[in-house]
Amino acid sequence: MGYYRHHLFFCTNQRPDGAERPSCAQCDSPRLRGYVKKRLKDLGLTGAGGIRANTAGCLDRCEEGPVLVVYPEGVWYTYVDEDDLDEIIESHLIGGKPVERLMLPEPV
Ligand code: FES
């Protein structure tokens, strides 16, 4: 097993106004990543052997964002709000059942 049971990476990239591609920070990803970080801590799920939620730069799936990816499974998600993220925490990270309705498609 890795150092963390689950390791989450939230794209928090912010492009300047007028950029050709969207950026996840336009969808409030820095704040929502902070929400997950606090929620995991409040649930006692952080630390070695637990779950960590880190920020990341652009993950190159900008048009599908905001995006986050969960390792070691390599499951990609998009989300809208705290309710979506709570569902990922409860179903996937705690219950072991990925949330299919929020998963991004596999590359072809
Ligand atoms: S800006 Fe988030 S994936 Fe590119």
Short mmCIF file of C-alpha atoms and ligand atoms in Angstrom, two decimals:
data_model
loop_
_atom_site.label_atom_id
_atom_site.label_comp_id
_atom_site.label_asym_id
_atom_site.label_seq_id
_atom_site.Cartn_x
_atom_site.Cartn_y
_atom_site.Cartn_z
CA MET A 1 0.00 0.00 0.00
CA GLY A 2 1.15 3.55 -0.66
CA TYR A 3 1.75 6.14 2.00
CA TYR A 4 -1.82 7.35 1.51
CA ARG A 5 -4.81 5.11 1.01
CA HIS A 6 -6.22 7.66 -1.43
CA HIS A 7 -4.44 10.67 -2.89
CA LEU A 8 -6.58 13.33 -4.56
CA PHE A 9 -5.32 15.97 -6.94
CA PHE A 10 -7.56 18.97 -7.63
CA CYS A 11 -6.72 21.11 -10.61
CA THR A 12 -6.68 24.70 -9.36
CA ASN A 13 -5.21 26.23 -12.50
CA GLN A 14 -6.27 29.80 -13.28
CA ARG A 15 -5.80 31.18 -16.77
CA PRO A 16 -6.01 34.89 -17.56
CA ASP A 17 -9.23 36.38 -18.88
CA GLY A 18 -9.64 35.76 -22.57
CA ALA A 19 -7.58 32.55 -22.61
CA GLU A 20 -8.44 30.04 -25.31
CA ARG A 21 -9.17 27.21 -22.85
CA PRO A 22 -11.25 27.27 -19.67
CA SER A 23 -9.59 26.78 -16.32
CA CYS A 24 -10.79 24.87 -13.30
CA ALA A 25 -10.29 27.77 -10.92
CA GLN A 26 -13.10 29.58 -12.78
CA CYS A 27 -15.38 26.92 -11.26
CA ASP A 28 -14.23 27.67 -7.71
CA SER A 29 -11.89 24.66 -7.49
CA PRO A 30 -9.44 26.21 -4.97
CA ARG A 31 -12.24 26.83 -2.47
CA LEU A 32 -13.85 23.44 -3.08
CA ARG A 33 -10.54 21.65 -2.65
CA GLY A 34 -10.24 23.48 0.70
CA TYR A 35 -13.70 22.21 1.58
CA VAL A 36 -12.63 18.60 0.96
CA LYS A 37 -9.39 19.05 2.87
CA LYS A 38 -11.28 20.31 5.92
CA ARG A 39 -13.98 17.67 5.61
CA LEU A 40 -11.40 14.86 5.51
CA LYS A 41 -9.69 16.31 8.58
CA ASP A 42 -12.98 16.65 10.46
CA LEU A 43 -13.76 13.01 9.66
CA GLY A 44 -10.36 11.90 11.00
CA LEU A 45 -9.33 10.51 7.61
CA THR A 46 -6.06 12.40 7.05
CA GLY A 47 -2.45 11.43 7.74
CA ALA A 48 -0.36 8.39 6.89
CA GLY A 49 -2.52 5.54 5.66
CA GLY A 50 -5.38 7.97 5.18
CA ILE A 51 -6.52 10.39 2.51
CA ARG A 52 -4.83 13.51 1.21
CA ALA A 53 -6.28 16.22 -1.04
CA ASN A 54 -3.63 18.23 -2.86
CA THR A 55 -3.80 21.05 -5.36
CA ALA A 56 -2.42 20.49 -8.84
CA GLY A 57 -1.71 22.59 -11.86
CA CYS A 58 -3.47 21.97 -15.15
CA LEU A 59 -4.23 18.28 -15.70
CA ASP A 60 -5.03 18.89 -19.39
CA ARG A 61 -8.70 17.96 -19.21
CA CYS A 62 -9.74 21.60 -19.00
CA GLU A 63 -12.87 21.35 -21.15
CA GLU A 64 -14.24 18.65 -18.81
CA GLY A 65 -13.54 20.58 -15.63
CA PRO A 66 -13.38 21.27 -12.92
CA VAL A 67 -11.49 18.01 -12.55
CA LEU A 68 -9.94 15.97 -9.81
CA VAL A 69 -8.26 12.57 -9.94
CA VAL A 70 -8.12 9.93 -7.22
CA TYR A 71 -5.09 7.63 -6.94
CA PRO A 72 -4.12 4.84 -6.77
CA GLU A 73 -7.26 3.97 -8.77
CA GLY A 74 -6.78 6.72 -11.34
CA VAL A 75 -10.46 7.62 -11.26
CA TRP A 76 -11.21 11.04 -12.75
CA TYR A 77 -14.13 13.16 -11.61
CA THR A 78 -15.82 16.40 -12.34
CA TYR A 79 -18.00 18.11 -9.75
CA VAL A 80 -20.18 21.13 -9.24
CA ASP A 81 -20.50 21.73 -5.53
CA GLU A 82 -20.05 20.45 -1.99
CA ASP A 83 -22.83 17.88 -2.43
CA ASP A 84 -20.93 16.21 -5.27
CA LEU A 85 -17.73 16.18 -3.25
CA ASP A 86 -19.49 14.78 -0.18
CA GLU A 87 -20.79 11.96 -2.37
CA ILE A 88 -17.26 11.18 -3.60
CA ILE A 89 -15.99 11.17 0.00
CA GLU A 90 -18.75 8.97 1.33
CA SER A 91 -19.25 6.56 -1.56
CA HIS A 92 -15.77 6.24 -3.05
CA LEU A 93 -13.23 7.21 -0.41
CA ILE A 94 -15.03 5.68 2.57
CA GLY A 95 -17.29 3.12 0.96
CA GLY A 96 -15.03 1.97 -1.88
CA LYS A 97 -17.69 2.53 -4.55
CA PRO A 98 -16.76 5.12 -7.20
CA VAL A 99 -19.47 7.64 -8.11
CA GLU A 100 -20.21 6.78 -11.72
CA ARG A 101 -22.40 9.80 -12.45
CA LEU A 102 -19.45 12.14 -11.77
CA MET A 103 -16.73 10.11 -13.48
CA LEU A 104 -15.04 11.40 -16.63
CA PRO A 105 -14.86 9.03 -19.58
CA GLU A 106 -11.77 6.89 -20.09
CA PRO A 107 -9.54 7.99 -22.95
CA VAL A 108 -10.10 6.03 -26.16
S1 FES B 1 -7.27 23.99 -16.14
FE1 FES B 1 -7.96 22.26 -14.99
S2 FES B 1 -7.42 20.58 -16.23
FE2 FES B 1 -6.63 22.27 -17.31
#
